[in-house]
Amino acid sequence: MKLHALAIAAHPDDAELGCGGTLLRIASEGRLTGILDLTHGEMGTRGTAESRAAEAAEAARILNLAVRANAGLPDGGILNLPEQRLKVIQYIRQYQPNLVLCNAPYDRHPDHGNAAILVREACFLSGLRKVETFDGEGNPQEPWRPAHLYNYIQDHWFTPSFVVDITSWHEEKLAAVRAFGTQFYNPALKDQPETYISKPTFLQHIEARARELGHMVGVTFGEGFISDRPLLMNL
Ligand SMILES: [Zn+2]
């Protein structure tokens, strides 16, 4: 299946938080979107790999994703290693996205910055014919290099290279985030240990961030992205 946009995320919920509104916006235009979670989030303090898989499936439904896959890399152990790169390249060649959105270049969780490095190198190497990979049936895959690669903003603040207006999709984005019921504020789970992201102020921060990014470009809610090269403007 060929996708227009593939969001690649170290952990299930990273993509929802960082670019969920943008994925909804692209899908609303009839273009196919997907998420590749690199790990199952099995090292998370709350919930289990199984509960997060069920939550990820519900969030995928809310986001109208055409596909959601999991690379099965070790949570807390994402590194730019040849075997991890080849796994990511297999998915890039399988879905042939025009646009890849991936984790922030540097962040509170070390997996995020490491995933950004891993995905950037995988996107480049995926375009090289002599890097050999095979699909699930053992057939050699064709090279594919995404035309666009941008990082979404996560915990640490970055000045965005551009902002996407997600005003019409902000509520659905929050619904997709709340689908991860074990991870974020949930009064029904008072007996579970509190984490950095399970406090009620975390979701308030997500809304504040979207308002700030929207304000920068004159809309109500936005998501910001970082580009490592100048963007072409047709004025
Ligand atoms: Zn994460």
Tab-separated table of C-alpha atoms and ligand atoms in Angstrom:
chain	number	residue	atom	x	y	z
A	1	MET	CA	0.000	0.000	0.000
A	2	LYS	CA	1.379	3.399	-0.945
A	3	LEU	CA	0.880	6.150	1.640
A	4	HIS	CA	1.017	9.911	1.192
A	5	ALA	CA	2.266	10.478	4.756
A	6	LEU	CA	3.928	8.134	7.238
A	7	ALA	CA	4.503	9.279	10.814
A	8	ILE	CA	7.276	7.333	12.519
A	9	ALA	CA	7.262	7.344	16.314
A	10	ALA	CA	9.515	5.881	18.995
A	11	HIS	CA	6.495	5.068	21.184
A	12	PRO	CA	2.766	4.536	20.568
A	13	ASP	CA	1.258	8.005	21.382
A	14	ASP	CA	4.259	10.105	20.180
A	15	ALA	CA	2.685	10.583	16.748
A	16	GLU	CA	-0.751	11.438	18.200
A	17	LEU	CA	0.791	14.131	20.394
A	18	GLY	CA	3.259	15.505	17.845
A	19	CYS	CA	1.368	15.367	14.551
A	20	GLY	CA	-2.095	13.845	15.143
A	21	GLY	CA	-3.865	16.947	13.841
A	22	THR	CA	-1.729	17.037	10.711
A	23	LEU	CA	-2.442	13.351	10.009
A	24	LEU	CA	-6.172	14.012	10.416
A	25	ARG	CA	-5.960	16.996	8.089
A	26	ILE	CA	-4.139	14.999	5.381
A	27	ALA	CA	-6.609	12.089	5.713
A	28	SER	CA	-9.545	14.532	5.436
A	29	GLU	CA	-8.227	15.446	1.966
A	30	GLY	CA	-8.610	11.803	0.921
A	31	ARG	CA	-4.897	10.999	1.062
A	32	LEU	CA	-3.636	7.876	2.815
A	33	THR	CA	-1.778	8.176	6.112
A	34	GLY	CA	-0.108	5.736	8.470
A	35	ILE	CA	1.885	5.454	11.671
A	36	LEU	CA	4.901	3.222	12.215
A	37	ASP	CA	5.509	2.809	15.938
A	38	LEU	CA	9.122	1.753	16.436
A	39	THR	CA	8.483	0.075	19.822
A	40	HIS	CA	5.528	-1.280	21.799
A	41	GLY	CA	6.207	1.158	24.662
A	42	GLU	CA	6.828	-1.816	26.898
A	43	MET	CA	9.033	0.172	29.312
A	44	GLY	CA	6.246	2.651	30.153
A	45	THR	CA	5.478	3.006	33.866
A	46	ARG	CA	1.713	2.622	33.371
A	47	GLY	CA	-0.104	0.065	31.260
A	48	THR	CA	1.401	-2.890	29.393
A	49	ALA	CA	2.494	-3.571	25.823
A	50	GLU	CA	-0.915	-5.267	25.338
A	51	SER	CA	-2.971	-2.366	26.713
A	52	ARG	CA	-0.960	0.098	24.625
A	53	ALA	CA	-1.561	-1.999	21.496
A	54	ALA	CA	-5.331	-1.824	22.084
A	55	GLU	CA	-5.077	1.920	22.727
A	56	ALA	CA	-2.991	2.394	19.560
A	57	ALA	CA	-5.632	0.564	17.505
A	58	GLU	CA	-8.391	2.819	18.874
A	59	ALA	CA	-6.310	5.948	18.208
A	60	ALA	CA	-5.654	4.696	14.648
A	61	ARG	CA	-9.408	4.436	14.119
A	62	ILE	CA	-9.953	8.000	15.367
A	63	LEU	CA	-7.134	9.301	13.135
A	64	ASN	CA	-8.574	7.507	10.052
A	65	LEU	CA	-5.203	5.839	9.418
A	66	ALA	CA	-4.911	3.493	6.455
A	67	VAL	CA	-2.271	1.522	8.329
A	68	ARG	CA	-0.575	1.308	11.720
A	69	ALA	CA	2.465	-0.959	12.042
A	70	ASN	CA	4.987	-1.739	14.764
A	71	ALA	CA	8.687	-2.370	14.097
A	72	GLY	CA	9.204	-4.150	17.436
A	73	LEU	CA	12.436	-2.310	18.324
A	74	PRO	CA	13.395	-2.291	22.030
A	75	ASP	CA	11.741	0.483	24.074
A	76	GLY	CA	14.556	2.455	25.696
A	77	GLY	CA	17.016	0.927	23.226
A	78	ILE	CA	16.468	2.741	19.932
A	79	LEU	CA	19.872	3.235	18.351
A	80	ASN	CA	21.162	4.001	14.881
A	81	LEU	CA	22.369	0.413	14.340
A	82	PRO	CA	22.469	-1.394	10.961
A	83	GLU	CA	19.795	-3.947	11.960
A	84	GLN	CA	17.430	-1.217	13.231
A	85	ARG	CA	17.998	0.873	10.080
A	86	LEU	CA	17.212	-2.083	7.813
A	87	LYS	CA	13.952	-2.691	9.674
A	88	VAL	CA	12.874	0.940	9.211
A	89	ILE	CA	13.943	0.840	5.535
A	90	GLN	CA	11.703	-2.221	4.978
A	91	TYR	CA	8.669	-0.213	6.131
A	92	ILE	CA	9.636	2.898	4.130
A	93	ARG	CA	9.940	0.771	0.987
A	94	GLN	CA	6.706	-1.063	1.776
A	95	TYR	CA	4.615	2.110	2.205
A	96	GLN	CA	6.556	4.437	-0.172
A	97	PRO	CA	5.496	7.659	1.615
A	98	ASN	CA	5.958	11.028	-0.036
A	99	LEU	CA	6.173	12.650	3.404
A	100	VAL	CA	7.733	11.251	6.604
A	101	LEU	CA	7.133	12.906	9.975
A	102	CYS	CA	9.343	11.715	12.834
A	103	ASN	CA	10.371	12.367	16.423
A	104	ALA	CA	11.989	15.587	17.665
A	105	PRO	CA	15.755	15.843	17.025
A	106	TYR	CA	16.471	16.138	20.750
A	107	ASP	CA	14.059	15.599	23.628
A	108	ARG	CA	13.451	14.594	27.238
A	109	HIS	CA	13.192	10.873	26.327
A	110	PRO	CA	16.457	9.720	24.718
A	111	ASP	CA	14.556	7.376	22.357
A	112	HIS	CA	13.064	10.444	20.639
A	113	GLY	CA	16.371	11.968	19.502
A	114	ASN	CA	17.783	8.543	18.672
A	115	ALA	CA	14.689	7.730	16.592
A	116	ALA	CA	15.113	11.020	14.705
A	117	ILE	CA	18.693	10.065	13.776
A	118	LEU	CA	17.698	6.494	12.898
A	119	VAL	CA	14.793	7.593	10.683
A	120	ARG	CA	16.796	10.331	8.931
A	121	GLU	CA	19.523	7.848	7.955
A	122	ALA	CA	16.978	5.163	7.031
A	123	CYS	CA	15.141	7.595	4.712
A	124	PHE	CA	18.376	8.347	2.882
A	125	LEU	CA	19.690	4.775	2.693
A	126	SER	CA	16.255	3.514	1.599
A	127	GLY	CA	16.904	5.319	-1.702
A	128	LEU	CA	20.082	3.377	-2.413
A	129	ARG	CA	19.593	0.426	-4.750
A	130	LYS	CA	22.510	-1.497	-3.290
A	131	VAL	CA	20.970	-1.500	0.213
A	132	GLU	CA	19.064	-4.773	-0.049
A	133	THR	CA	15.875	-5.513	1.864
A	134	PHE	CA	13.094	-8.035	1.400
A	135	ASP	CA	9.346	-7.886	1.983
A	136	GLY	CA	7.396	-10.312	4.183
A	137	GLU	CA	7.315	-12.888	1.376
A	138	GLY	CA	11.057	-12.739	0.758
A	139	ASN	CA	10.839	-10.650	-2.433
A	140	PRO	CA	13.503	-7.959	-2.945
A	141	GLN	CA	12.161	-4.437	-2.346
A	142	GLU	CA	12.572	-1.471	-4.689
A	143	PRO	CA	14.508	1.558	-3.394
A	144	TRP	CA	12.385	4.483	-2.176
A	145	ARG	CA	13.381	7.855	-0.737
A	146	PRO	CA	10.633	10.066	0.759
A	147	ALA	CA	10.585	13.536	-0.797
A	148	HIS	CA	9.998	15.274	2.555
A	149	LEU	CA	11.185	14.534	6.102
A	150	TYR	CA	10.220	16.758	9.013
A	151	ASN	CA	10.479	16.410	12.793
A	152	TYR	CA	7.482	17.115	14.991
A	153	ILE	CA	7.952	19.049	18.236
A	154	GLN	CA	7.595	17.032	21.455
A	155	ASP	CA	8.486	17.966	25.028
A	156	HIS	CA	11.402	20.367	24.472
A	157	TRP	CA	10.555	23.568	22.656
A	158	PHE	CA	11.915	24.147	19.165
A	159	THR	CA	11.147	27.136	16.988
A	160	PRO	CA	9.235	25.532	14.103
A	161	SER	CA	10.309	25.811	10.477
A	162	PHE	CA	6.595	25.821	9.601
A	163	VAL	CA	3.204	25.370	11.274
A	164	VAL	CA	0.208	23.352	10.051
A	165	ASP	CA	-3.251	24.773	10.864
A	166	ILE	CA	-5.068	21.988	12.759
A	167	THR	CA	-7.897	24.159	14.127
A	168	SER	CA	-10.633	21.996	12.557
A	169	TRP	CA	-8.988	18.768	13.751
A	170	HIS	CA	-7.815	19.703	17.246
A	171	GLU	CA	-10.710	18.052	19.099
A	172	GLU	CA	-10.272	14.789	17.164
A	173	LYS	CA	-6.537	14.912	17.844
A	174	LEU	CA	-7.215	15.172	21.589
A	175	ALA	CA	-9.658	12.246	21.320
A	176	ALA	CA	-6.882	10.170	19.722
A	177	VAL	CA	-4.488	11.178	22.520
A	178	ARG	CA	-7.096	10.302	25.174
A	179	ALA	CA	-7.468	6.855	23.560
A	180	PHE	CA	-4.222	6.082	25.408
A	181	GLY	CA	-6.242	5.834	28.623
A	182	THR	CA	-3.444	4.310	30.713
A	183	GLN	CA	-0.883	6.979	29.790
A	184	PHE	CA	-2.589	10.300	30.418
A	185	TYR	CA	-4.713	11.779	33.184
A	186	ASN	CA	-7.475	9.346	34.061
A	187	PRO	CA	-9.236	9.623	37.447
A	188	ALA	CA	-10.237	5.930	37.170
A	189	LEU	CA	-6.564	4.933	37.474
A	190	LYS	CA	-5.733	6.702	40.777
A	191	ASP	CA	-4.018	3.553	42.090
A	192	GLN	CA	-1.441	3.580	39.255
A	193	PRO	CA	1.839	5.459	39.796
A	194	GLU	CA	1.729	9.061	38.626
A	195	THR	CA	4.088	9.935	35.767
A	196	TYR	CA	5.289	13.076	34.033
A	197	ILE	CA	2.552	12.698	31.410
A	198	SER	CA	-0.318	11.392	33.595
A	199	LYS	CA	-0.793	14.657	35.521
A	200	PRO	CA	-3.798	16.730	34.416
A	201	THR	CA	-1.451	19.606	33.580
A	202	PHE	CA	0.163	17.569	30.786
A	203	LEU	CA	-2.930	17.608	28.554
A	204	GLN	CA	-3.419	21.297	29.378
A	205	HIS	CA	0.127	21.819	28.150
A	206	ILE	CA	-0.662	19.991	24.878
A	207	GLU	CA	-3.539	22.389	24.277
A	208	ALA	CA	-1.416	25.410	25.272
A	209	ARG	CA	1.329	24.315	22.868
A	210	ALA	CA	-1.192	23.981	20.016
A	211	ARG	CA	-2.574	27.446	20.836
A	212	GLU	CA	0.917	28.982	20.905
A	213	LEU	CA	1.908	27.372	17.600
A	214	GLY	CA	-1.404	28.435	16.049
A	215	HIS	CA	-0.950	31.967	17.370
A	216	MET	CA	2.421	32.196	15.587
A	217	VAL	CA	0.653	31.880	12.208
A	218	GLY	CA	-2.678	33.561	13.024
A	219	VAL	CA	-4.895	30.507	13.564
A	220	THR	CA	-6.383	28.943	16.708
A	221	PHE	CA	-4.519	25.610	16.897
A	222	GLY	CA	-1.331	24.500	15.148
A	223	GLU	CA	1.327	21.818	15.017
A	224	GLY	CA	4.931	22.830	14.375
A	225	PHE	CA	7.580	20.997	12.382
A	226	ILE	CA	11.318	21.318	11.992
A	227	SER	CA	13.109	21.089	8.652
A	228	ASP	CA	16.887	20.789	8.359
A	229	ARG	CA	16.853	22.498	4.968
A	230	PRO	CA	15.164	25.607	3.580
A	231	LEU	CA	11.617	25.171	2.316
A	232	LEU	CA	10.711	26.161	-1.241
A	233	MET	CA	8.060	28.897	-1.335
A	234	ASN	CA	5.967	29.580	-4.425
A	235	LEU	CA	4.919	33.211	-3.924
B	1	ZN	ZN	7.840	8.875	23.292
